[in-house]
PDB file of C-alpha atoms in Angstrom:
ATOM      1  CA  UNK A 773       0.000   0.000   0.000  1.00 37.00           C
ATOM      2  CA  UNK A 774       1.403   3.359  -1.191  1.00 37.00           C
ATOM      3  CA  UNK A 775       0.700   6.544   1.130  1.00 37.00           C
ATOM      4  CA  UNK A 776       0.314   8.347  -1.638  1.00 41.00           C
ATOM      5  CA  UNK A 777      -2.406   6.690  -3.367  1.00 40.00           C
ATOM      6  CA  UNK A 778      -4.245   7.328  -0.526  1.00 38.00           C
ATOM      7  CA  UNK A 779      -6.078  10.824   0.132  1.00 42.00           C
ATOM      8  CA  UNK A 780      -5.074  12.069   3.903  1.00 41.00           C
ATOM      9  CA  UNK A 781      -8.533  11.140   5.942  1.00 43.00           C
ATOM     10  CA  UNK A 782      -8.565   7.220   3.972  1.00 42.00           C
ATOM     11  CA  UNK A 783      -4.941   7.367   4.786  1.00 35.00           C
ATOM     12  CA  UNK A 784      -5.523   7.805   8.746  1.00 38.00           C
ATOM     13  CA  UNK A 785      -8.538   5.184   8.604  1.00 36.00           C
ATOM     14  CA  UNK A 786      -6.140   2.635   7.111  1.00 39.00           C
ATOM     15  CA  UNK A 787      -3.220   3.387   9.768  1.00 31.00           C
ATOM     16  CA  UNK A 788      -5.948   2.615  12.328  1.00 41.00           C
ATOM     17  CA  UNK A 789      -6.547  -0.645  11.075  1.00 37.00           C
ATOM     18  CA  UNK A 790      -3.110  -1.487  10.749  1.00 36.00           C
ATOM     19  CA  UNK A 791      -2.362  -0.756  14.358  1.00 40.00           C
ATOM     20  CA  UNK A 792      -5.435  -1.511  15.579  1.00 48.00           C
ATOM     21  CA  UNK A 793      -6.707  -4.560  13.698  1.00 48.00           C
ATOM     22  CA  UNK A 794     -10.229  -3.001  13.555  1.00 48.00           C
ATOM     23  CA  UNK A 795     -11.959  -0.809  11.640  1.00 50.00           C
ATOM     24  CA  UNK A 796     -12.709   2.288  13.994  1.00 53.00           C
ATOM     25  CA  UNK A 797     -15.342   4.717  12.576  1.00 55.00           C
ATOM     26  CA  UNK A 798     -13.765   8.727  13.074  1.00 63.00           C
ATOM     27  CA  UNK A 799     -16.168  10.784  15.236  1.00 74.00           C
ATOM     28  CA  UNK A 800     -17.880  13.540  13.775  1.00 89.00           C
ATOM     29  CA  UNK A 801     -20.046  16.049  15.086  1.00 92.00           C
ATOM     30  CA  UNK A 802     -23.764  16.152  13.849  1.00 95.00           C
ATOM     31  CA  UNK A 803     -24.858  18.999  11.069  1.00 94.00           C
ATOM     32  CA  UNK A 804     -26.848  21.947  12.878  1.00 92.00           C
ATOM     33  CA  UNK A 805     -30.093  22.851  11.621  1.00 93.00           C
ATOM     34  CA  UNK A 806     -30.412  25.537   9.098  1.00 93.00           C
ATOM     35  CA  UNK A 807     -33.055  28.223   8.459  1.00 95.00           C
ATOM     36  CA  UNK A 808     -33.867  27.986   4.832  1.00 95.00           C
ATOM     37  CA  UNK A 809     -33.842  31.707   2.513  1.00 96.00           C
ATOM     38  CA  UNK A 810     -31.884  33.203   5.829  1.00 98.00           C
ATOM     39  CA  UNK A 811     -28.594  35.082   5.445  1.00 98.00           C
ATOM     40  CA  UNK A 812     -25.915  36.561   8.360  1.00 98.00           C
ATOM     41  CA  UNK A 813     -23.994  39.672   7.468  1.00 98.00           C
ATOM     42  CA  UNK A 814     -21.081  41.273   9.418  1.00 98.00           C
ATOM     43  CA  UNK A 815     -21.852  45.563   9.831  1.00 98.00           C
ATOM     44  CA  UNK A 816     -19.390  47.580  11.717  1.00 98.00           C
ATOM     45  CA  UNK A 817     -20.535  50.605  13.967  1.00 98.00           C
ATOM     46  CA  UNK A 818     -18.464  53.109  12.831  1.00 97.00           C
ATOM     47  CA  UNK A 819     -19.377  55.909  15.504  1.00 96.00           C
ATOM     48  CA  UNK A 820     -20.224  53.062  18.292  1.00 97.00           C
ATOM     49  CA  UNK A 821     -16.823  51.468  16.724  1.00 97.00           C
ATOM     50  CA  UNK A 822     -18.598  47.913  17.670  1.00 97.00           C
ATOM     51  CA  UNK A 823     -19.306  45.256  15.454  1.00 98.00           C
ATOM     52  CA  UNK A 824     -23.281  42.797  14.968  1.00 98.00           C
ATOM     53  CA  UNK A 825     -24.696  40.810  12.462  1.00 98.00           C
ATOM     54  CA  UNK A 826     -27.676  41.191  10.580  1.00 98.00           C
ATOM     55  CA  UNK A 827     -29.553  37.995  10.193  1.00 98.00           C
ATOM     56  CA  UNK A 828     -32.164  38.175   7.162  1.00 98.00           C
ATOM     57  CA  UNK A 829     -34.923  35.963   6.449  1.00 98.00           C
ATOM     58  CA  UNK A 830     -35.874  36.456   2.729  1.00 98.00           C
ATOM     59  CA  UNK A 831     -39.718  35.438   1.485  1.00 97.00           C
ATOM     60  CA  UNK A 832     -40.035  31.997  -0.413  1.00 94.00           C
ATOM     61  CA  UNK A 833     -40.720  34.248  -3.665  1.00 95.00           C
ATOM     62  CA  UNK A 834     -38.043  36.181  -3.463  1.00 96.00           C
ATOM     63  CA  UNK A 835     -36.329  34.231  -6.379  1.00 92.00           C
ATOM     64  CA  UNK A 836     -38.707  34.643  -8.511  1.00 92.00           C
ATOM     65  CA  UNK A 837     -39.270  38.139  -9.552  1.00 89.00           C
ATOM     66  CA  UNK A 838     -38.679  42.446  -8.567  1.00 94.00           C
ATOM     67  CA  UNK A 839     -41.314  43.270  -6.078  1.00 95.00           C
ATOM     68  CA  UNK A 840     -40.097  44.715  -2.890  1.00 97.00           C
ATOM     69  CA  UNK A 841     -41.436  43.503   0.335  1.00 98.00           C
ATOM     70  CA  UNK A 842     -42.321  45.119   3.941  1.00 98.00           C
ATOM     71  CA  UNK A 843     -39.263  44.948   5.426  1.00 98.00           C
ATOM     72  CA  UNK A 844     -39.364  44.073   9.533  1.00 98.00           C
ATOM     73  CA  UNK A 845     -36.580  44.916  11.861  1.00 98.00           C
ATOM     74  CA  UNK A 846     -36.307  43.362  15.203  1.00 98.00           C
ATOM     75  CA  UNK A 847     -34.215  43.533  17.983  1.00 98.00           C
ATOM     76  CA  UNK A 848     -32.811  41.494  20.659  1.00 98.00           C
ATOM     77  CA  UNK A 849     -32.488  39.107  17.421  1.00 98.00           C
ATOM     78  CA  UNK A 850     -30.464  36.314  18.849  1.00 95.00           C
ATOM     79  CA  UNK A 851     -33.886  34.792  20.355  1.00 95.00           C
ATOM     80  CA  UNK A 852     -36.240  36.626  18.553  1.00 98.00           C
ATOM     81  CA  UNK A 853     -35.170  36.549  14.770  1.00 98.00           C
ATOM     82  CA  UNK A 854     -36.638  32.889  14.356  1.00 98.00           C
ATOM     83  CA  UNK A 855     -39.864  33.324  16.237  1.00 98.00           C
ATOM     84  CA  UNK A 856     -40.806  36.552  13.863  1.00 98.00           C
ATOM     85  CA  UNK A 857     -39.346  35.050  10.715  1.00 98.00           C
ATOM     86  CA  UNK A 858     -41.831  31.582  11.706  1.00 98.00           C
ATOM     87  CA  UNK A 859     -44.970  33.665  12.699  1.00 98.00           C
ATOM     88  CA  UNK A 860     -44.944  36.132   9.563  1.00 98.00           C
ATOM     89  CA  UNK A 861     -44.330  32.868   7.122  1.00 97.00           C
ATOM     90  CA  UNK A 862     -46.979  31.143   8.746  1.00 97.00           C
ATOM     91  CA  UNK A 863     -49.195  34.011   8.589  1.00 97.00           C
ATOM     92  CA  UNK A 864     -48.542  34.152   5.029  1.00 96.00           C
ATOM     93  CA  UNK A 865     -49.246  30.979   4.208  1.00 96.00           C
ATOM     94  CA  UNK A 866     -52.345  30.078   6.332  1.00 95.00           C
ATOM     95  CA  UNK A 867     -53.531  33.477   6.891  1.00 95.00           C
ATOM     96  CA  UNK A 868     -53.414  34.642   3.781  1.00 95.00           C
ATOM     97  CA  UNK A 869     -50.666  38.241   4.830  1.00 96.00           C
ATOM     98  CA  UNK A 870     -48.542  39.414   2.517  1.00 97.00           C
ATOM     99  CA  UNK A 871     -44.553  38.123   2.334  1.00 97.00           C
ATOM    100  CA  UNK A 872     -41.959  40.013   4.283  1.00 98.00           C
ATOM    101  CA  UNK A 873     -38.456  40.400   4.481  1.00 98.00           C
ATOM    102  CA  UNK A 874     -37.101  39.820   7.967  1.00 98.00           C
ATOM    103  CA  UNK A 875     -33.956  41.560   9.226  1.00 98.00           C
ATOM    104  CA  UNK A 876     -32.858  40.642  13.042  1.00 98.00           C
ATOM    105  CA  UNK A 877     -30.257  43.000  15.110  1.00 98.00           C
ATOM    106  CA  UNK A 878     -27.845  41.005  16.750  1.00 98.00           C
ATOM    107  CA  UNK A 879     -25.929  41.858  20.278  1.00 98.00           C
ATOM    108  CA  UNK A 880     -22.758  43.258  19.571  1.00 98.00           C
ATOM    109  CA  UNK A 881     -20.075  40.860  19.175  1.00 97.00           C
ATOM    110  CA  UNK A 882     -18.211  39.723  22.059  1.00 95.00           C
ATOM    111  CA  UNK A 883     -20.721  41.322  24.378  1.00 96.00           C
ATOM    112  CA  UNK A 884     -23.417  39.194  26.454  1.00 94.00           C
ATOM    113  CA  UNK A 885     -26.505  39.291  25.333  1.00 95.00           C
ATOM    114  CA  UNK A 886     -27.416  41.741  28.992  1.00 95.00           C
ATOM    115  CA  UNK A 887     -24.845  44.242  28.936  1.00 96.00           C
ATOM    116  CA  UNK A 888     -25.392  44.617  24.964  1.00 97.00           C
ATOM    117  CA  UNK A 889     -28.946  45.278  25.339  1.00 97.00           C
ATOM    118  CA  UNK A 890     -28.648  47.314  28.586  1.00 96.00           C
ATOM    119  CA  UNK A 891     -26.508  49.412  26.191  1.00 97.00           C
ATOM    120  CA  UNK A 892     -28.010  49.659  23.469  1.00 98.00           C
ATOM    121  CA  UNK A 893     -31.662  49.648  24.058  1.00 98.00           C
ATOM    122  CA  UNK A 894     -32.096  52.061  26.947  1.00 98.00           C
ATOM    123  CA  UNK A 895     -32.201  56.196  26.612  1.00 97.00           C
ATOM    124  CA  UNK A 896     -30.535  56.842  30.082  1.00 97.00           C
ATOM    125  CA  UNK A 897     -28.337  55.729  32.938  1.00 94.00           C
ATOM    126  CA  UNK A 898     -30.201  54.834  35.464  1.00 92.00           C
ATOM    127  CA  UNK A 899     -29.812  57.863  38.479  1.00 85.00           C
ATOM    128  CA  UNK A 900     -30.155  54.570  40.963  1.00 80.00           C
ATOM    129  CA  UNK A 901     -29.283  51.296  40.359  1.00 80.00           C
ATOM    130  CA  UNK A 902     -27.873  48.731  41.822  1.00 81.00           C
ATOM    131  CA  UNK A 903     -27.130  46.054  38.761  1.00 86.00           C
ATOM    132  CA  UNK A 904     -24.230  43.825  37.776  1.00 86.00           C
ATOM    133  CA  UNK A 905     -22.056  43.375  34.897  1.00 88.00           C
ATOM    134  CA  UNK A 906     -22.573  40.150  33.077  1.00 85.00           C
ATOM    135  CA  UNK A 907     -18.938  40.777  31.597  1.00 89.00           C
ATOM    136  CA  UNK A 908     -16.057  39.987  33.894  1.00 89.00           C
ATOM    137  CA  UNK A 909     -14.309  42.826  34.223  1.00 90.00           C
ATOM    138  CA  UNK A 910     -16.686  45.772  32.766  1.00 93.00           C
ATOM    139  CA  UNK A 911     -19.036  47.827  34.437  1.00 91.00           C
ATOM    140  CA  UNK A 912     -22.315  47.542  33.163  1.00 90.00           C
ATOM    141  CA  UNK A 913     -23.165  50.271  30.735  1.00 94.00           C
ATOM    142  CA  UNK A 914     -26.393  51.893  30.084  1.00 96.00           C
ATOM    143  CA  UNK A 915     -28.016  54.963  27.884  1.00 97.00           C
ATOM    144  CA  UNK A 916     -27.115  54.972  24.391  1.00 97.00           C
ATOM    145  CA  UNK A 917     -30.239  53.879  22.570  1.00 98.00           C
ATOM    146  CA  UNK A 918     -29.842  57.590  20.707  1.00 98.00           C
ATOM    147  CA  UNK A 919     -26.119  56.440  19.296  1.00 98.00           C
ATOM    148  CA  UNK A 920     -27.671  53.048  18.519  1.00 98.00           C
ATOM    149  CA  UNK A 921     -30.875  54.447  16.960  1.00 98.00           C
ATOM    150  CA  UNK A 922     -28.675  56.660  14.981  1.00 98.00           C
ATOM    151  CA  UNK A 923     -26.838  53.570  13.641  1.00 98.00           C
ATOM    152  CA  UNK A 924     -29.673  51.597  12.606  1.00 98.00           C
ATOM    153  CA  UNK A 925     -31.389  54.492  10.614  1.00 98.00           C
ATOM    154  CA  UNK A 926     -27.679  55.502   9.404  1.00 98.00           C
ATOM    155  CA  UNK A 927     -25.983  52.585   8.841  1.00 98.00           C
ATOM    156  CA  UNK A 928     -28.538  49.513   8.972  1.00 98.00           C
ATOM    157  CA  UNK A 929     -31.098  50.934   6.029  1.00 98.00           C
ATOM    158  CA  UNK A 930     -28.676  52.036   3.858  1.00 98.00           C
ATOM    159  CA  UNK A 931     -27.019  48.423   3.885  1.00 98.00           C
ATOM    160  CA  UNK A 932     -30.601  46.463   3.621  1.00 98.00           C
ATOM    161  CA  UNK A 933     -31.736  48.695   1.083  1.00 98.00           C
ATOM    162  CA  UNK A 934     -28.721  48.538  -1.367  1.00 98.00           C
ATOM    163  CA  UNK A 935     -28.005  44.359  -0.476  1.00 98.00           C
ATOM    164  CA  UNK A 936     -32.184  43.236  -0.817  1.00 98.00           C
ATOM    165  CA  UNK A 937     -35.081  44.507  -2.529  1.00 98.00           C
ATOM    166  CA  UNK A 938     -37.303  46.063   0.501  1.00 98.00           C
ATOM    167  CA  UNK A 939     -39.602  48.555   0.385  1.00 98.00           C
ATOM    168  CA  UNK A 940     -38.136  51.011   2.484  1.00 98.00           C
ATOM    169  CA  UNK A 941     -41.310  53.119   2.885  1.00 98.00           C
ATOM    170  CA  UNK A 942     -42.975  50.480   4.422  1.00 98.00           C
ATOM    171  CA  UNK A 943     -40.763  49.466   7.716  1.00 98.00           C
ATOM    172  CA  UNK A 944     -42.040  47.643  10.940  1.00 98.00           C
ATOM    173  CA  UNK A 945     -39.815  47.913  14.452  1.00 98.00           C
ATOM    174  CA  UNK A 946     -40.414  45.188  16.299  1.00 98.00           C
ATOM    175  CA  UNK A 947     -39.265  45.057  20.236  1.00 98.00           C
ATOM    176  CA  UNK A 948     -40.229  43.667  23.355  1.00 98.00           C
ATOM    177  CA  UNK A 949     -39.078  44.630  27.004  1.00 98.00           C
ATOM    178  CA  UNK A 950     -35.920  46.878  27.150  1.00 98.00           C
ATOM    179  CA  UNK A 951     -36.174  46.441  23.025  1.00 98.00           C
ATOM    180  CA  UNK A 952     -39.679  48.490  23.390  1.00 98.00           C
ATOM    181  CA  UNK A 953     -37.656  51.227  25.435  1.00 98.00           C
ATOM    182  CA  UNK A 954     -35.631  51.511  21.814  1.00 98.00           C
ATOM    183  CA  UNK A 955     -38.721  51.756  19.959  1.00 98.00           C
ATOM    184  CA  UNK A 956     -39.662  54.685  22.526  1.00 98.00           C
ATOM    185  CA  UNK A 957     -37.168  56.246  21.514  1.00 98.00           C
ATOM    186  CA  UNK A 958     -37.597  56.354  17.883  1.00 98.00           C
ATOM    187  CA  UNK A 959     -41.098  57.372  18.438  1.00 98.00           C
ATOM    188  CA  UNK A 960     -40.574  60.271  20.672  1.00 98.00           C
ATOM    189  CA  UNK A 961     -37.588  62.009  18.686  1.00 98.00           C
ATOM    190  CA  UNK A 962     -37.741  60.142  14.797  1.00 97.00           C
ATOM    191  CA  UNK A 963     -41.185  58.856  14.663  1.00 98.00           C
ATOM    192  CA  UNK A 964     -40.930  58.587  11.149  1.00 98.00           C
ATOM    193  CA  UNK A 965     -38.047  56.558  11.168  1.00 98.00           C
ATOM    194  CA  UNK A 966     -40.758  53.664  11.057  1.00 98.00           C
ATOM    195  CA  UNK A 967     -44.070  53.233   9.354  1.00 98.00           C
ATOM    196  CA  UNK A 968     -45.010  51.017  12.026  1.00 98.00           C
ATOM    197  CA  UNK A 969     -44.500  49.971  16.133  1.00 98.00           C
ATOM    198  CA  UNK A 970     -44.613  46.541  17.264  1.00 98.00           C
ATOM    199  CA  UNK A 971     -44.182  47.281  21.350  1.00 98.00           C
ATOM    200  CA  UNK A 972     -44.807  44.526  23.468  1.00 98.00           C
ATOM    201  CA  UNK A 973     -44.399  44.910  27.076  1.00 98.00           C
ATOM    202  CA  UNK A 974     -42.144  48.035  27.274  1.00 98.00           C
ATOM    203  CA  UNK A 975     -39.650  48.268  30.410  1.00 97.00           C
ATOM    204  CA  UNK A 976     -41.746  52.056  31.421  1.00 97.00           C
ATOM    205  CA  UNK A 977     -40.368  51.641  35.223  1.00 96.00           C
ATOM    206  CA  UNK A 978     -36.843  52.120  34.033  1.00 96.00           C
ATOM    207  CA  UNK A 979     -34.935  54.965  35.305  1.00 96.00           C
ATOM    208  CA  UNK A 980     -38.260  56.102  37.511  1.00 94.00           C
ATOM    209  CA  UNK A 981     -40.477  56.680  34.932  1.00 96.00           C
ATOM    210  CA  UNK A 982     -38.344  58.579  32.282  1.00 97.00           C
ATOM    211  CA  UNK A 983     -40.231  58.003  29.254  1.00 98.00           C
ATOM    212  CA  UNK A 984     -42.975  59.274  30.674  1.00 97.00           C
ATOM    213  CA  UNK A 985     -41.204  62.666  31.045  1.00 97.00           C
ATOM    214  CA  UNK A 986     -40.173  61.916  27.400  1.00 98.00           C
ATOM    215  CA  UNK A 987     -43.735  62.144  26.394  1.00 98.00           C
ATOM    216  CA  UNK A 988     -44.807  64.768  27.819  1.00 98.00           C
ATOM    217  CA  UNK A 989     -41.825  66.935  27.022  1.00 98.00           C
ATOM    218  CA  UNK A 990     -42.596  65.841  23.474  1.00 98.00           C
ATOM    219  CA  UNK A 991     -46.204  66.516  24.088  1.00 98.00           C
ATOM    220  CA  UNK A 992     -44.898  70.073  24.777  1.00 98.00           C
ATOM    221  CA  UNK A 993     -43.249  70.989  21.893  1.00 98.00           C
ATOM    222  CA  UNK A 994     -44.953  69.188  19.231  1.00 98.00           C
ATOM    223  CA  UNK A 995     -48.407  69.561  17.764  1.00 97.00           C
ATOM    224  CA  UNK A 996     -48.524  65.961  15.734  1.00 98.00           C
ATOM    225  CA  UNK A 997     -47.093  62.829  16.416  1.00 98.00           C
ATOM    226  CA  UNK A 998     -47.606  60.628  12.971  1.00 98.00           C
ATOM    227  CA  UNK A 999     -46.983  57.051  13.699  1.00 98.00           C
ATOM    228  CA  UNK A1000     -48.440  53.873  13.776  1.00 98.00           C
ATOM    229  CA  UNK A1001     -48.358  51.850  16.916  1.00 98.00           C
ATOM    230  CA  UNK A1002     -49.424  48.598  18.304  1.00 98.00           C
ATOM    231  CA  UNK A1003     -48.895  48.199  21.831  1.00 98.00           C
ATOM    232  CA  UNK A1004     -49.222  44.539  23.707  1.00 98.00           C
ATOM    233  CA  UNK A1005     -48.474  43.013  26.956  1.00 98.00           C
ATOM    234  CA  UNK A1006     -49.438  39.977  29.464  1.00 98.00           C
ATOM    235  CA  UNK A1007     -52.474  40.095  31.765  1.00 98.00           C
ATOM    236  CA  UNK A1008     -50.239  38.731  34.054  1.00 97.00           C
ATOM    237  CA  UNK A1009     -47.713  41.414  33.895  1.00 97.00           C
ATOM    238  CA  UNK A1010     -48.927  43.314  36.829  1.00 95.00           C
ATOM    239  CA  UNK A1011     -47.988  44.092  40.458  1.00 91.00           C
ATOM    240  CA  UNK A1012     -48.616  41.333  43.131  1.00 85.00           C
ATOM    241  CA  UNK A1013     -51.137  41.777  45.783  1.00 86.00           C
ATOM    242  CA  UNK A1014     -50.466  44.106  49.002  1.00 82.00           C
ATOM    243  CA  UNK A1015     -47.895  46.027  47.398  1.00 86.00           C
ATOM    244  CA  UNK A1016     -47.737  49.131  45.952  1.00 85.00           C
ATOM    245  CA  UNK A1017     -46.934  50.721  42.671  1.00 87.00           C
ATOM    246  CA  UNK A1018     -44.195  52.897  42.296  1.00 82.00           C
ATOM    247  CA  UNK A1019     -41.829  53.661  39.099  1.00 81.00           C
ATOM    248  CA  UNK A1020     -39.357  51.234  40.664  1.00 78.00           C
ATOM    249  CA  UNK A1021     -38.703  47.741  38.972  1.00 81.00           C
ATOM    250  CA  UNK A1022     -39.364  45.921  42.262  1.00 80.00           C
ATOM    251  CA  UNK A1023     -42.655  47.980  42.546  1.00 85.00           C
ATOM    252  CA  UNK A1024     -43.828  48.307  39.036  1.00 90.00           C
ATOM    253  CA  UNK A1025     -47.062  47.539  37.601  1.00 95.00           C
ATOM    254  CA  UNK A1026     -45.994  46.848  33.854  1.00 96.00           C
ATOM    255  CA  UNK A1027     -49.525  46.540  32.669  1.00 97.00           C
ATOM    256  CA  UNK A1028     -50.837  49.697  34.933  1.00 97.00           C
ATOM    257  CA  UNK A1029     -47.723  51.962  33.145  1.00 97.00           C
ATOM    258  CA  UNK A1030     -48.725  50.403  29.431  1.00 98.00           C
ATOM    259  CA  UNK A1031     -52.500  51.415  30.167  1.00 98.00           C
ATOM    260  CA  UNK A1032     -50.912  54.678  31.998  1.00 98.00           C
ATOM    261  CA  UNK A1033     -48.973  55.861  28.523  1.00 98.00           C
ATOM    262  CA  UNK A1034     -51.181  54.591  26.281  1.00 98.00           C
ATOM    263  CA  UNK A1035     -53.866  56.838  27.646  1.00 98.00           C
ATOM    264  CA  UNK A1036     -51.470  59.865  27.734  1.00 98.00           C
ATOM    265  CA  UNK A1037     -50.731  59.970  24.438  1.00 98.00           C
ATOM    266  CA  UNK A1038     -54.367  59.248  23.202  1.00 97.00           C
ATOM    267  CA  UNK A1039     -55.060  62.040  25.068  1.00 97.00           C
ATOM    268  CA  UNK A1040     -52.974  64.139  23.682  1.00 98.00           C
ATOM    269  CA  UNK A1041     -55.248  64.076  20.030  1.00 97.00           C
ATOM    270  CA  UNK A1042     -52.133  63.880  17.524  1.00 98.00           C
ATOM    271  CA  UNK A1043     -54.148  64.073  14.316  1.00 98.00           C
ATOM    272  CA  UNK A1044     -51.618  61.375  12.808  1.00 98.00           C
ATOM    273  CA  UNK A1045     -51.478  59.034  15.807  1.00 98.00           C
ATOM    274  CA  UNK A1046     -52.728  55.423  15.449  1.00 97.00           C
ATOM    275  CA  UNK A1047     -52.363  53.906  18.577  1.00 97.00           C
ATOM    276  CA  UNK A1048     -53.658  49.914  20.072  1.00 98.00           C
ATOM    277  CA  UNK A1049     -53.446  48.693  22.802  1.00 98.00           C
ATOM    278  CA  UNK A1050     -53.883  44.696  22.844  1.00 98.00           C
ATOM    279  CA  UNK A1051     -53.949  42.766  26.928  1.00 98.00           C
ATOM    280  CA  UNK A1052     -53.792  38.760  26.474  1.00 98.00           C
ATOM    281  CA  UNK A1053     -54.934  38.533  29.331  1.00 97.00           C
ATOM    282  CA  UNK A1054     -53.800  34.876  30.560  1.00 97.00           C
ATOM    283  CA  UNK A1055     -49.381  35.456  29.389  1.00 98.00           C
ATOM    284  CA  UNK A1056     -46.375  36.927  31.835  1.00 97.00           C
ATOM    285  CA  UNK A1057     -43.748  38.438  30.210  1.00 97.00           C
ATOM    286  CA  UNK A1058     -41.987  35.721  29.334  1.00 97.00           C
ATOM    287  CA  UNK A1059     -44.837  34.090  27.299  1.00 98.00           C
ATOM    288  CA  UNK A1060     -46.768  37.176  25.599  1.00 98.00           C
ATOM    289  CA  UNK A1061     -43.770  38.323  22.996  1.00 98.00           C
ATOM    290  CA  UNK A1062     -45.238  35.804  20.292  1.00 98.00           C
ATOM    291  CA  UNK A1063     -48.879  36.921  20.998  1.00 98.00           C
ATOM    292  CA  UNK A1064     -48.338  40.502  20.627  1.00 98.00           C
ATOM    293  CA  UNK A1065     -45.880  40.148  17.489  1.00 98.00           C
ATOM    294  CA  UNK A1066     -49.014  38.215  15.488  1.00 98.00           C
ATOM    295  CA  UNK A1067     -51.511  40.945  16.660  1.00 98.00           C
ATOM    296  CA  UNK A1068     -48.847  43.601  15.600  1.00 98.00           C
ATOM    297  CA  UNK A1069     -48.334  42.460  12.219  1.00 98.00           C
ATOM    298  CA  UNK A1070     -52.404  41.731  11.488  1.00 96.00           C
ATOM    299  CA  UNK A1071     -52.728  45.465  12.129  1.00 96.00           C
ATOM    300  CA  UNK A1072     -50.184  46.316   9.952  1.00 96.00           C
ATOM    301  CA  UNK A1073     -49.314  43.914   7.115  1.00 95.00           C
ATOM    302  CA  UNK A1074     -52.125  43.421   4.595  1.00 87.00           C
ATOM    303  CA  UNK A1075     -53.657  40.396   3.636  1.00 86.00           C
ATOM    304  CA  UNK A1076     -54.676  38.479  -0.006  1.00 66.00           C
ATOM    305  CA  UNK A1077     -57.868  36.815   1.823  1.00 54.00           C
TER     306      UNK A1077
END
């Protein structure tokens, strides 16, 4: 037997036998299951100087033809991208909605998935807190949802619109929890930045209360608000019995703030303000994210049926 008539990995199997006198099979490691039509893509933060992915979920059609599709954008993507990409192809084909491009926003890389949404996804630090750093080493950091914000409508579009054929006139934000506080911020300085909210259970304790004071300041200076929101949260989400509400997490009613907001800024009479505000009554937060993303996009998306 020549050594090279065999190709390396035969060659090894052979030696085995040789030594061995048996026939050992090589371990190997099983495939990992693979979203079909999805693609990841590397972005760099140039301002934030961090780097994420995109993950994108492209329609079964989108082989076949020009149009452009709704294009949703998601955060907290590393759980999330797969439930939304799932729900809007199943509401497409058993419901009848139109296709949709989905693009998830990753944590940044070589953060946890905590301190990169603490980051990220809230508008302030908080004036008292008391939290820990899920990175050895690094004090947890907090308050720069505007920097963020800035690169997803800076950076993020651009890059989705020139790489996929979206219609970027028609673009859904979809958060939940802390990821909701990042849609509150688009809505109360771009609200144009998206034609349409997806906000399920929205983290309104943090920092005492300070989106409140974000809505009315913008309340105060601003005659219109035009956006289209769909607000959603648990039943369940809502302050155990004998104690009492206060803007601070331990204390907060989540479902008493939602109610709370949503009535402030119905109040307020934008002319160009669509706002809904959905309770499933029976879910906790941990259970309702999946319930208020198929609500959001029924309000939203159209449908063939």
């Amino acid at each position: 037997m020549k050594e090279a008539s065999l190709k390396p990995h035969r060659f090894l199997l052979a030696l085995c036998v040789l030594v061995n006198g048996v026939h050992a099979a090589p371990a190997t490691t099983p495939a990992s299951y693979v979203l079909d039509n999805t693609e990841v893509r590397d972005i760099r933060a140039q301002a934030l100087k961090r780097d994420y992915q995109l993950y994108v979920a492209l329609p079964d059609s989108y082989r076949q033809g020009n149009k452009r599709y709704p294009v949703l954008f998601v955060v907290d993507a590393n759980y999330s991208f797969a439930i939304v990409r799932n729900i809007a192809q199943r509401l497409n084909k058993h419901a009848g909605m139109e296709e949709v491009v989905v693009v998830g926003l990753s944590y940044a890389n070589g953060d946890g998935g905590v301190y990169s949404r603490r980051r990220d996804y809230t508008p302030t630090t908080p004036r008292k807190h008391d939290y820990r750093s899920d990175m050895p080493g690094r004090p947890p950091a907090f308050g720069e949802a505007k920097a963020y914000g800035q690169f997803v409508s800076g950076e993020v579009f651009p890059f989705i619109a020139q790489h996929y054929r979206v219609n970027m006139q028609r673009k859904v934000f979809i958060g939940h929890s802390y990821g909701s506080l990042l849609g509150l911020q688009f809505l109360l300085t771009e609200p144009r930045t998206f034609e349409h909210y997806i906000l399920g259970s929205p983290s309104l304790w943090y920092d005492a209360g300070i989106m409140f004071d974000r809505e009315q300041a913008y309340a105060a200076s601003h005659k219109d608000l035009p956006a289209s929101v769909f607000f959603g949260i648990g039943g369940l989400e809502k302050l155990a019995p004998g104690k009492k509400r206060s803007r601070l997490e331990e204390e907060a009613d989540m479902l008493a703030d939602l109610r709370e907001f949503d009535g402030k800024l119905t109040s307020r009479k934008f002319p160009n303000l669509k706002t809904r505000l959905r309770v499933f009554e029976d879910e906790d937060h941990a259970s309702v994210f999946p319930f208020v993303l198929t609500h959001g996009l029924r309000a939203y998306l159209k449908s063939a049926k």
